[in-house]
mmCIF file of C-alpha atoms and ligand atoms in Angstrom:
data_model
loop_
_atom_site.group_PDB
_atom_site.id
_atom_site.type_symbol
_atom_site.label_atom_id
_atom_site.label_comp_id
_atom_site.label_asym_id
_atom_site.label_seq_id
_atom_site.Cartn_x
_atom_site.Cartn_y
_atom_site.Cartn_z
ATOM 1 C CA UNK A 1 -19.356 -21.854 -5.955
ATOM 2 C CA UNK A 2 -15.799 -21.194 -5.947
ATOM 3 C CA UNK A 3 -13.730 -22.482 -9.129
ATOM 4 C CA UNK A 4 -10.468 -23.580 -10.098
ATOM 5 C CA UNK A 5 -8.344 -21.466 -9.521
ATOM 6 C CA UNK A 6 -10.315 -19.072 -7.144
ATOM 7 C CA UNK A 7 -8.590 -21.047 -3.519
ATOM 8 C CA UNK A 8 -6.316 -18.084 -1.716
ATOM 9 C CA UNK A 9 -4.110 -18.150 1.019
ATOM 10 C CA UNK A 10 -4.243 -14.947 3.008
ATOM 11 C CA UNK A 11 -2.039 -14.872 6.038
ATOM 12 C CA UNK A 12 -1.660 -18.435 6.287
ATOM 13 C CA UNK A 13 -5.662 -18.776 5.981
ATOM 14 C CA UNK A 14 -6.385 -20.983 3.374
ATOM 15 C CA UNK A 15 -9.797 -19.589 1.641
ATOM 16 C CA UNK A 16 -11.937 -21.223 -0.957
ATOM 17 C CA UNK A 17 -12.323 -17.946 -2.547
ATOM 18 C CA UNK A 18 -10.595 -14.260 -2.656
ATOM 19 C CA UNK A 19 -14.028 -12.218 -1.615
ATOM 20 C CA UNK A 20 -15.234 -11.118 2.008
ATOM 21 C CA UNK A 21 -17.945 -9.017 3.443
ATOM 22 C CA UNK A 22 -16.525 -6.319 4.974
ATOM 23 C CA UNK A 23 -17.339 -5.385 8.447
ATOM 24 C CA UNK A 24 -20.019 -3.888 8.985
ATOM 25 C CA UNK A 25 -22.752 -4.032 6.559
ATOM 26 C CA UNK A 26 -24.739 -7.154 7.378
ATOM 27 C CA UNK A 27 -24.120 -6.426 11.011
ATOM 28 C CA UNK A 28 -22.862 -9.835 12.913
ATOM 29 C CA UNK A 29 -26.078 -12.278 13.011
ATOM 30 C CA UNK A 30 -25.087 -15.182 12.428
ATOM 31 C CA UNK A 31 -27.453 -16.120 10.219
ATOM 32 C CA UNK A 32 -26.738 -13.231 7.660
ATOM 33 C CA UNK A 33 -23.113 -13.742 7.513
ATOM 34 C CA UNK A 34 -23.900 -17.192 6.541
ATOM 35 C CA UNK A 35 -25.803 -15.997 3.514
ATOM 36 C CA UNK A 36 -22.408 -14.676 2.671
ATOM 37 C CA UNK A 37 -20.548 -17.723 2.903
ATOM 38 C CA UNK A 38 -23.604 -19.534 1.419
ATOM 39 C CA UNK A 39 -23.085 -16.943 -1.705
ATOM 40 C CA UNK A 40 -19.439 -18.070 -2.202
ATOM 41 C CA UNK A 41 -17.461 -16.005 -0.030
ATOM 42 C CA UNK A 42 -13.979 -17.300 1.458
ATOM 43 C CA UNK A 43 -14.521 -16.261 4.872
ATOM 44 C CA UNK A 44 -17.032 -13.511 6.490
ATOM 45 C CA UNK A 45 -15.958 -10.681 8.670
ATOM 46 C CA UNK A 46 -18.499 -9.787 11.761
ATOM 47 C CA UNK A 47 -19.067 -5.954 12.335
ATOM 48 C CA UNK A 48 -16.445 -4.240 14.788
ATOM 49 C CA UNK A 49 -16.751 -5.812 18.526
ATOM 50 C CA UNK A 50 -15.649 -3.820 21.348
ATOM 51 C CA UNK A 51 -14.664 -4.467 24.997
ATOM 52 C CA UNK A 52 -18.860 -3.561 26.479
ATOM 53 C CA UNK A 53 -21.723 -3.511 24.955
ATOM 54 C CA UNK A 54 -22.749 -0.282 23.115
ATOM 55 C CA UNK A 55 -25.774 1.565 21.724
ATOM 56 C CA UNK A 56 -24.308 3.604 19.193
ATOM 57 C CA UNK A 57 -25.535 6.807 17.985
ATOM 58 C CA UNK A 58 -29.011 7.944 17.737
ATOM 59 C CA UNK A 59 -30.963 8.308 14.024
ATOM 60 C CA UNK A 60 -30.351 9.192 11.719
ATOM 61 C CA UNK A 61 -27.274 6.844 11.376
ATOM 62 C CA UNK A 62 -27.395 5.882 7.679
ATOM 63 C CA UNK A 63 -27.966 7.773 4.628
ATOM 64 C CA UNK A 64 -27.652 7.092 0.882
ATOM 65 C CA UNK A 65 -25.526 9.023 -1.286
ATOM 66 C CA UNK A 66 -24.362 9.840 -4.822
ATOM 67 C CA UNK A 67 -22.020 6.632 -5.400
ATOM 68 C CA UNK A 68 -22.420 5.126 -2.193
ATOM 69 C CA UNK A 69 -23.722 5.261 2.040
ATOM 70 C CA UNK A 70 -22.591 7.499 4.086
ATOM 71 C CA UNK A 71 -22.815 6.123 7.909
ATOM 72 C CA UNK A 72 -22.015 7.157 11.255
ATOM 73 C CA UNK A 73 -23.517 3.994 13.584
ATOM 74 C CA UNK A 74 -21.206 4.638 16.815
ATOM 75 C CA UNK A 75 -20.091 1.305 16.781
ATOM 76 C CA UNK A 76 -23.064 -0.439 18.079
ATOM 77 C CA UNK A 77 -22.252 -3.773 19.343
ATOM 78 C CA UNK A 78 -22.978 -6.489 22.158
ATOM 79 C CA UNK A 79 -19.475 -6.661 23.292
ATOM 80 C CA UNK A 80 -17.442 -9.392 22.751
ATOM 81 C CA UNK A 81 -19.074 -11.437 25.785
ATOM 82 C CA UNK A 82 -22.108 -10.951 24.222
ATOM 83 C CA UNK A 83 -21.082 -12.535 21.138
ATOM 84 C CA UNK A 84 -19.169 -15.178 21.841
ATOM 85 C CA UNK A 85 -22.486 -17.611 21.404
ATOM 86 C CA UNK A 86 -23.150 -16.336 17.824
ATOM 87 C CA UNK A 87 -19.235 -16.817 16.575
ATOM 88 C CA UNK A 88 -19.444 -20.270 18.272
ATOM 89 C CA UNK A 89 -22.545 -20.754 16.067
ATOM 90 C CA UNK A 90 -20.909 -19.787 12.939
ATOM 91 C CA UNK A 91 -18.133 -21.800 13.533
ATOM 92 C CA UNK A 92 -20.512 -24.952 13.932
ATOM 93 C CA UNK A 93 -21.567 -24.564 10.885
ATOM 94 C CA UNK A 94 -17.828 -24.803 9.211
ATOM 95 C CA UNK A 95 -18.001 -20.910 7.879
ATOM 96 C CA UNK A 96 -14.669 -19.414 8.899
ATOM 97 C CA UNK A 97 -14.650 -15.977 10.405
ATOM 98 C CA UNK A 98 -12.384 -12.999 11.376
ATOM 99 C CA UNK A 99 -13.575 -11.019 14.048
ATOM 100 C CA UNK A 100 -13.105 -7.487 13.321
ATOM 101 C CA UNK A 101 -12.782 -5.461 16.897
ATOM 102 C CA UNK A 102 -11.815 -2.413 18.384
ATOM 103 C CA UNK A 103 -10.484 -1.111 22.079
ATOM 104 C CA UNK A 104 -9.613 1.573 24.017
ATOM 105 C CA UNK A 105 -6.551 0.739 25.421
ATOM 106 C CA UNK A 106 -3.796 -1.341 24.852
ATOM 107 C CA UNK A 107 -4.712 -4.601 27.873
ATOM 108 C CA UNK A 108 -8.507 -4.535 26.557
ATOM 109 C CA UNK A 109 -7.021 -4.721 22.938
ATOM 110 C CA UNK A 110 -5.169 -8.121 24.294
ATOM 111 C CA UNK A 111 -8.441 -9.450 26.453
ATOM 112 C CA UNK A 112 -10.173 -8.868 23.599
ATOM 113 C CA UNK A 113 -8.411 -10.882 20.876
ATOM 114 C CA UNK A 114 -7.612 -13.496 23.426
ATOM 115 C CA UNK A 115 -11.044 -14.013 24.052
ATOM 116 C CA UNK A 116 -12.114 -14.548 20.151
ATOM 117 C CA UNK A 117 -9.516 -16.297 19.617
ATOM 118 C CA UNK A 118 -10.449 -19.177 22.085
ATOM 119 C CA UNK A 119 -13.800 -18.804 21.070
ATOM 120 C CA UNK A 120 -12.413 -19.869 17.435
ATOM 121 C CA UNK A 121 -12.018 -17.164 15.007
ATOM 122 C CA UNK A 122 -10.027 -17.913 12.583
ATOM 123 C CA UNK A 123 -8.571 -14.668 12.143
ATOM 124 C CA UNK A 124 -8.960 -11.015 13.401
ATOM 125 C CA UNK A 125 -8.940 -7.452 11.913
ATOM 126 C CA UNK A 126 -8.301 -4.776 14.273
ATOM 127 C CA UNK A 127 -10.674 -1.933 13.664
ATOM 128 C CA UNK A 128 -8.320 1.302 14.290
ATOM 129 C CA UNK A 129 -9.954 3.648 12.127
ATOM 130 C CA UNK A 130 -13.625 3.981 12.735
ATOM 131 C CA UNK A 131 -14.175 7.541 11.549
ATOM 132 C CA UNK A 132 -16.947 7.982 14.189
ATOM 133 C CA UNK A 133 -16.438 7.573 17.436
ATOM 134 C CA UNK A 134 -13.935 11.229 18.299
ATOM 135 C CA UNK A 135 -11.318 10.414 21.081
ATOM 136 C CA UNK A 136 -11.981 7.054 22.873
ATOM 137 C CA UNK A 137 -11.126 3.999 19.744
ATOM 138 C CA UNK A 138 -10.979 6.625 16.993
ATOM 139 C CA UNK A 139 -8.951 6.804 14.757
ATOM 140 C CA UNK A 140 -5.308 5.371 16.317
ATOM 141 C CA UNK A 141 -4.819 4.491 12.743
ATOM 142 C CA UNK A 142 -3.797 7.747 12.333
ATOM 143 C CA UNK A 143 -0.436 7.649 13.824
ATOM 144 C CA UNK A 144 1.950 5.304 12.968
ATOM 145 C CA UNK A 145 3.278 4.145 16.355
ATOM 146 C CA UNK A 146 0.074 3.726 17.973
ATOM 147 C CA UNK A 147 -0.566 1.161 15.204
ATOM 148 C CA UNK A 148 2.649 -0.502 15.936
ATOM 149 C CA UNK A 149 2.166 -0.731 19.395
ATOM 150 C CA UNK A 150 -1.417 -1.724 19.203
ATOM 151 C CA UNK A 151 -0.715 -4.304 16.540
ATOM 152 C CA UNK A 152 2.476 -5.820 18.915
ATOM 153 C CA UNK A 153 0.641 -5.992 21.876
ATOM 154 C CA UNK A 154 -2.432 -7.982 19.932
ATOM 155 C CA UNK A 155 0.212 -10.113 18.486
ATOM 156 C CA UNK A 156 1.686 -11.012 21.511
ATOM 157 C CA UNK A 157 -1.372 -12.682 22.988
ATOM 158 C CA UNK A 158 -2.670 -14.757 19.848
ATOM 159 C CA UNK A 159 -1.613 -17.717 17.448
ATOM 160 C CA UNK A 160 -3.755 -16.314 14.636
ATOM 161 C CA UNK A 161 -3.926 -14.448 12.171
ATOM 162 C CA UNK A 162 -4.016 -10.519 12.565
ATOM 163 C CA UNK A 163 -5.290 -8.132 10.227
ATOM 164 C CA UNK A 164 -4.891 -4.610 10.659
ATOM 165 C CA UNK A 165 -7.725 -2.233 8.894
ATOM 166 C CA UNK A 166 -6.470 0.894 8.142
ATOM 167 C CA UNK A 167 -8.354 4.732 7.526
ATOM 168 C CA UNK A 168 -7.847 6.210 4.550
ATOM 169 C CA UNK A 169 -8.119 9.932 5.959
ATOM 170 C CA UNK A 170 -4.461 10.178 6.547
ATOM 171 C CA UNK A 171 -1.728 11.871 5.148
ATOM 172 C CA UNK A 172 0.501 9.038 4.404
ATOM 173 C CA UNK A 173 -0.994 5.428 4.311
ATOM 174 C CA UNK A 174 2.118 3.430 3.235
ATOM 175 C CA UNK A 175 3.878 4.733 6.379
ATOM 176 C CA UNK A 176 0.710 3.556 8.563
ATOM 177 C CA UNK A 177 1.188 -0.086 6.491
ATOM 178 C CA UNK A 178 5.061 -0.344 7.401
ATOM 179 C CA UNK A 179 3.946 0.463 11.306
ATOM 180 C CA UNK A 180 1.547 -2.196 10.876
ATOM 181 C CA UNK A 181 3.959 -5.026 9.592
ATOM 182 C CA UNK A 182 6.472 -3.796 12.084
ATOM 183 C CA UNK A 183 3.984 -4.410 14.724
ATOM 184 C CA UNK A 184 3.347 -8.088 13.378
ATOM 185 C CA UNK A 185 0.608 -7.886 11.166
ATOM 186 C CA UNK A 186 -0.131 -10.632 9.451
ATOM 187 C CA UNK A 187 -2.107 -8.585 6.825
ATOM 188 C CA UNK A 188 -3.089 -5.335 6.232
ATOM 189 C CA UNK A 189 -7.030 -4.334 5.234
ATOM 190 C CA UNK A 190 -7.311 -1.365 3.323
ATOM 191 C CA UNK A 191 -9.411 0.686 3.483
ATOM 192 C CA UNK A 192 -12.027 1.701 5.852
ATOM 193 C CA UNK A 193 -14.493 4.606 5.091
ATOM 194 C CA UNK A 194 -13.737 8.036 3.973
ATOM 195 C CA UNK A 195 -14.707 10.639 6.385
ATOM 196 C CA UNK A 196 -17.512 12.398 4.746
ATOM 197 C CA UNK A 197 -21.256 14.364 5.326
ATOM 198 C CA UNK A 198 -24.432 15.107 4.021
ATOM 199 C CA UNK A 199 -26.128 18.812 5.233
ATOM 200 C CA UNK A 200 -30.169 18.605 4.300
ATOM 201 C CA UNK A 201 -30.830 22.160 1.992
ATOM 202 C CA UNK A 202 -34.500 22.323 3.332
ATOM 203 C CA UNK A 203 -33.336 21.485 7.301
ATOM 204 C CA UNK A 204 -30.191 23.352 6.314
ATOM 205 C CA UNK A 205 -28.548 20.954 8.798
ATOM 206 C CA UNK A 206 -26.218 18.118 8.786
ATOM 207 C CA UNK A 207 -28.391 14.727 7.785
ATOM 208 C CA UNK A 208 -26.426 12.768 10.482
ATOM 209 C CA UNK A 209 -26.810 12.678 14.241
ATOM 210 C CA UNK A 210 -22.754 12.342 14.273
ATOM 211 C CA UNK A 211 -22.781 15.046 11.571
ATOM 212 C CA UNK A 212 -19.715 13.268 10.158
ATOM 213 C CA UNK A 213 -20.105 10.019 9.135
ATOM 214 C CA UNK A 214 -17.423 7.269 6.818
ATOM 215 C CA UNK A 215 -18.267 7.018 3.434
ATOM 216 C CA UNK A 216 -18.792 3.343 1.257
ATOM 217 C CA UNK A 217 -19.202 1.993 -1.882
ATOM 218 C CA UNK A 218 -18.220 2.993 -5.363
ATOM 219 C CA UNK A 219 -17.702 6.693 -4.817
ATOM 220 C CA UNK A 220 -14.471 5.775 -2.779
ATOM 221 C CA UNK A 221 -13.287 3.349 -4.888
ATOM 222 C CA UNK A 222 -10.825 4.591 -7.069
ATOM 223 C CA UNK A 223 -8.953 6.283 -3.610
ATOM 224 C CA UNK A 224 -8.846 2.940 -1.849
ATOM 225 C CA UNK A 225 -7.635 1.518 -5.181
ATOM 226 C CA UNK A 226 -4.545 4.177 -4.972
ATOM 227 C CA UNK A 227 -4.145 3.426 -1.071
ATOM 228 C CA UNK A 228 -3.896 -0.362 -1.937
ATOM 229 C CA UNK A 229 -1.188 0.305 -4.656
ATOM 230 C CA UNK A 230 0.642 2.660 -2.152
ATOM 231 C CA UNK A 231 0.279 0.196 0.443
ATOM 232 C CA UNK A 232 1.816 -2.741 -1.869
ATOM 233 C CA UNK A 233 5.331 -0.406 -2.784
ATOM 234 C CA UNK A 234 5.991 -0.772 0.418
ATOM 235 C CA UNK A 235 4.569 -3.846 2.206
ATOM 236 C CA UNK A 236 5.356 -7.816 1.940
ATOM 237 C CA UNK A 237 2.554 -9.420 3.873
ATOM 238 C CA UNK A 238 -0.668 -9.679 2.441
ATOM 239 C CA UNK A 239 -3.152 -6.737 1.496
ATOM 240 C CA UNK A 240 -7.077 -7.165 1.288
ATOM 241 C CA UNK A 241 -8.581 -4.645 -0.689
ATOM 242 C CA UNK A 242 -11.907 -3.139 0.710
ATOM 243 C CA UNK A 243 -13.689 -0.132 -0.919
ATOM 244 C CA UNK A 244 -16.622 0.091 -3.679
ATOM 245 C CA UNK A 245 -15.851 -3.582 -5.462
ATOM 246 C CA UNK A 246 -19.022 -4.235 -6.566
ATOM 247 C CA UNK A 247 -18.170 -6.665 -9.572
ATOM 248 C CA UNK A 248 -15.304 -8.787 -10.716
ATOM 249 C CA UNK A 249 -14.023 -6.107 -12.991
ATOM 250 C CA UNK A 250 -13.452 -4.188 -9.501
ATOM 251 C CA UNK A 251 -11.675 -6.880 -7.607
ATOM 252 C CA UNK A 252 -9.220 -7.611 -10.536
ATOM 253 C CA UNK A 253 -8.142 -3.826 -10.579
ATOM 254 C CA UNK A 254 -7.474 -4.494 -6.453
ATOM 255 C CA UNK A 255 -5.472 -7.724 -7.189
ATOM 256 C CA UNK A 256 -3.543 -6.019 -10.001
ATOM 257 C CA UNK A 257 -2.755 -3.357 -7.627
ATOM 258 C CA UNK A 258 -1.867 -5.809 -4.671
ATOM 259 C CA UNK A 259 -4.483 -7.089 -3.259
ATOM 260 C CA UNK A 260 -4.695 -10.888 -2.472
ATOM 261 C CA UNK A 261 -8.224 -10.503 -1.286
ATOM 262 C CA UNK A 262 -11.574 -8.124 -1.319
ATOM 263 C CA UNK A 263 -13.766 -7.395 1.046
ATOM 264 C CA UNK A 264 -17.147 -6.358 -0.328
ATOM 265 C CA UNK A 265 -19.804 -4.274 1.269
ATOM 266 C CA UNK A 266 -21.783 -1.582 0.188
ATOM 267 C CA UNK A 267 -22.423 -3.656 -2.860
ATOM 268 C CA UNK A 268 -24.668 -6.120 -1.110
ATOM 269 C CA UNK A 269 -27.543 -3.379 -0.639
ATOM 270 C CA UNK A 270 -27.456 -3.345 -4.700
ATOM 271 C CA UNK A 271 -26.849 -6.343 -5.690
ATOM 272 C CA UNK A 272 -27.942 -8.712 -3.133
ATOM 273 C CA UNK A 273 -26.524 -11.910 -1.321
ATOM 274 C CA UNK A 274 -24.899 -13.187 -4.580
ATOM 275 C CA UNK A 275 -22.873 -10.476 -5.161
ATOM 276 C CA UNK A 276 -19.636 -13.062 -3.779
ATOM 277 C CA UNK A 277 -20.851 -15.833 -6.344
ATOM 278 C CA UNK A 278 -20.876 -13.300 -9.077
ATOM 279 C CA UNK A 279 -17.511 -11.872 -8.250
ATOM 280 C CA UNK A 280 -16.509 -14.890 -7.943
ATOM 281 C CA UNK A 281 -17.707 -16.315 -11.563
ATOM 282 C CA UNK A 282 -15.999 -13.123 -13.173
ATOM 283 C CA UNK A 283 -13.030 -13.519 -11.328
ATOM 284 C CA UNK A 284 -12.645 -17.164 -12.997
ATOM 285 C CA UNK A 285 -13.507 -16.195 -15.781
ATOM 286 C CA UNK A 286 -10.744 -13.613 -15.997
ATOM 287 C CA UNK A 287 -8.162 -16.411 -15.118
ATOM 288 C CA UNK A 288 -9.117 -18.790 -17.980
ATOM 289 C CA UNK A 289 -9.098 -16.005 -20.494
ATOM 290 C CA UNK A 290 -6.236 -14.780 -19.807
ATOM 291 C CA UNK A 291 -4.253 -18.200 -19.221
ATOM 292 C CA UNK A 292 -3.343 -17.695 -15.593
ATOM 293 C CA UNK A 293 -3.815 -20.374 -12.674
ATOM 294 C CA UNK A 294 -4.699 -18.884 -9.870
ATOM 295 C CA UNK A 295 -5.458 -15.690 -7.917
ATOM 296 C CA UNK A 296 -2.009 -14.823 -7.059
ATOM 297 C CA UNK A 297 -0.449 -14.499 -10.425
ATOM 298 C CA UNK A 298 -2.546 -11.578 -10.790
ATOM 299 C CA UNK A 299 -1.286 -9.932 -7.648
ATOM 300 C CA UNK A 300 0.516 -7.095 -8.291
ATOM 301 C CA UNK A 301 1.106 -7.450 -11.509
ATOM 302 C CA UNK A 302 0.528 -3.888 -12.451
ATOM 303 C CA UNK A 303 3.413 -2.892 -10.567
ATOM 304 C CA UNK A 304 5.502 -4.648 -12.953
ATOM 305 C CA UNK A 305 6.648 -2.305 -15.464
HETATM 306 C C1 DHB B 1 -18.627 2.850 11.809
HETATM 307 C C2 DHB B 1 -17.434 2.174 12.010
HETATM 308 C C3 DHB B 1 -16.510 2.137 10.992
HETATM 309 O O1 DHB B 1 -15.316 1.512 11.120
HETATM 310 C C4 DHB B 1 -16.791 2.756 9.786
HETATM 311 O O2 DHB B 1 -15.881 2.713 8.803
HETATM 312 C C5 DHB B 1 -17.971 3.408 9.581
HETATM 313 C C6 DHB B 1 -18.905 3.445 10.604
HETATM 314 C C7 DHB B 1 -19.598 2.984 12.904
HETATM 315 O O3 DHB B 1 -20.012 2.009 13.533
HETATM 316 O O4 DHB B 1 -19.981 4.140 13.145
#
């Protein structure tokens, strides 16, 4: 369970500890994402809700690759109505949550997050850079002023705190960040997958139904590290570092490169439930070794030459 040392504040959000799920993985039962709390985590992070329920796309939807998963799901989801019952759950049980969602246009951005929010998230991330869903929610996280309009207009309707999740399939993420904060952001998450595929040589086809899919886990890592460090140049408010942390040795690299938080995702198929705890241990450890207090002396500090 979380030690000294090991409380952060992200955005105002006082967490026990500096590791997250990140959307997605574990889906959004209840139940699941308590495991992750259970484990040690800070706060857990439901997969992306949208405005209406959805199906997604058909199988095949997931497939393992070298260094990681490579998925194209469609955003399947319940819609937000049909999850309000489930959040309200994990909020009886004390866990504290941020609501990752996504939208279509700018009022069902706003309905959205207003109706999470008085449901009682605690936070929210706004999903605008699925890789897989071409047109409708894609990937606004591409251009910087739909980000800063999006962001504004989600800000404008809620008291809490909004994290923006960024792609890393653009050209220039630091100028997506400084849209962000413009916009309000409270934080910025970054990154989400890395647009990737898999072609079978016997089918002599792509694997997935999408064809495309977003790549996870430690194969991205050391690019999500870089967009992180990018991100932090440029940025004041918080970043939470999400791509292929699978240990405590991983999360230290994001908080030395500016990250106040991690999510953690792919890891979980590996190494199970506990992964938080363990980051978590290693994380402590790192602190007492190496004489510092807390989390947030670390952040950053490889920036300082
Ligand atoms: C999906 C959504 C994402 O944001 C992502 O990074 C990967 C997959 C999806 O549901 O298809």
């Amino acid at each position: 369970m979380a030690g000294e040392g090991l409380a952060v504040e992200v955005a105002g959000l006082k967490l026990r500890s500096p590791t997250m799920n990140a959307s997605g993985v574990l889906g959004m039962s209840a139940p699941l994402l308590k495991r992750v709390y259970d484990s040690g985590a800070g706060a857990v992070v439901t997969k992306s809700l949208g405005p209406a329920a959805r199906s997604g796309h058909i199988n095949p939807t997931v497939i393992e690759v070298e260094g990681g998963i490579l998925n194209a799901m469609g955003l399947p989801n319940p819609g937000i109505e049909g999850y309000l019952e489930e959040l309200r759950e994990l909020k009886g049980e004390g866990v504290p949550v941020v609501a990752s969602f996504f939208a279509t246009t700018v009022p069902e951005f706003q309905s959205d997050a207003k109706a999470l929010a008085r449901a009682g998230a605690d936070a929210l991330e706004l999903n605008l850079s699925c890789p897989n869903v071409g047109g409708e929610p894609g990937m606004c996280a591409a251009d910087a002023l739909s980000v800063e309009r999006v962001t504004r207009s989600v800000k404008q309707v809620v008291q809490i705190p909004v994290f923006v999740k960024l792609s890393p399939n653009v050209t220039d993420i630091a100028g997506i960040a400084v849209a962000a904060e413009k916009g309000g952001a409270d934080a910025i998450t970054a990154v989400n997958t890395l647009k990737a595929m898999a072609i079978d040589a016997d089918f002599r086809r792509p694997v997935l139904s999408n064809v495309t899919g977003g790549l996870s886990g430690s194969a991205i890592k050391s690019v999500a590290l870089r967009c992180v460090w990018e991100i932090a140049e440029v940025v004041k408010v918080p970043i939470i570092g999400c791509g292929g942390v699978s240990n405590w040795r991983d999360a230290i690299e994001y908080m030395l490169a500016g990250a106040s938080a991690v999510e953690i995702g792919t890891a979980v198929m590996n190494h199970g439930f506990e992964v938080y705890g363990k980051v978590n241990d290693g994380v402590t450890r790192y602190l007492s070794d190496n004489g510092l207090g807390s989390v947030s002396e670390v952040v950053g500090l490889a920036h300082k030459r």
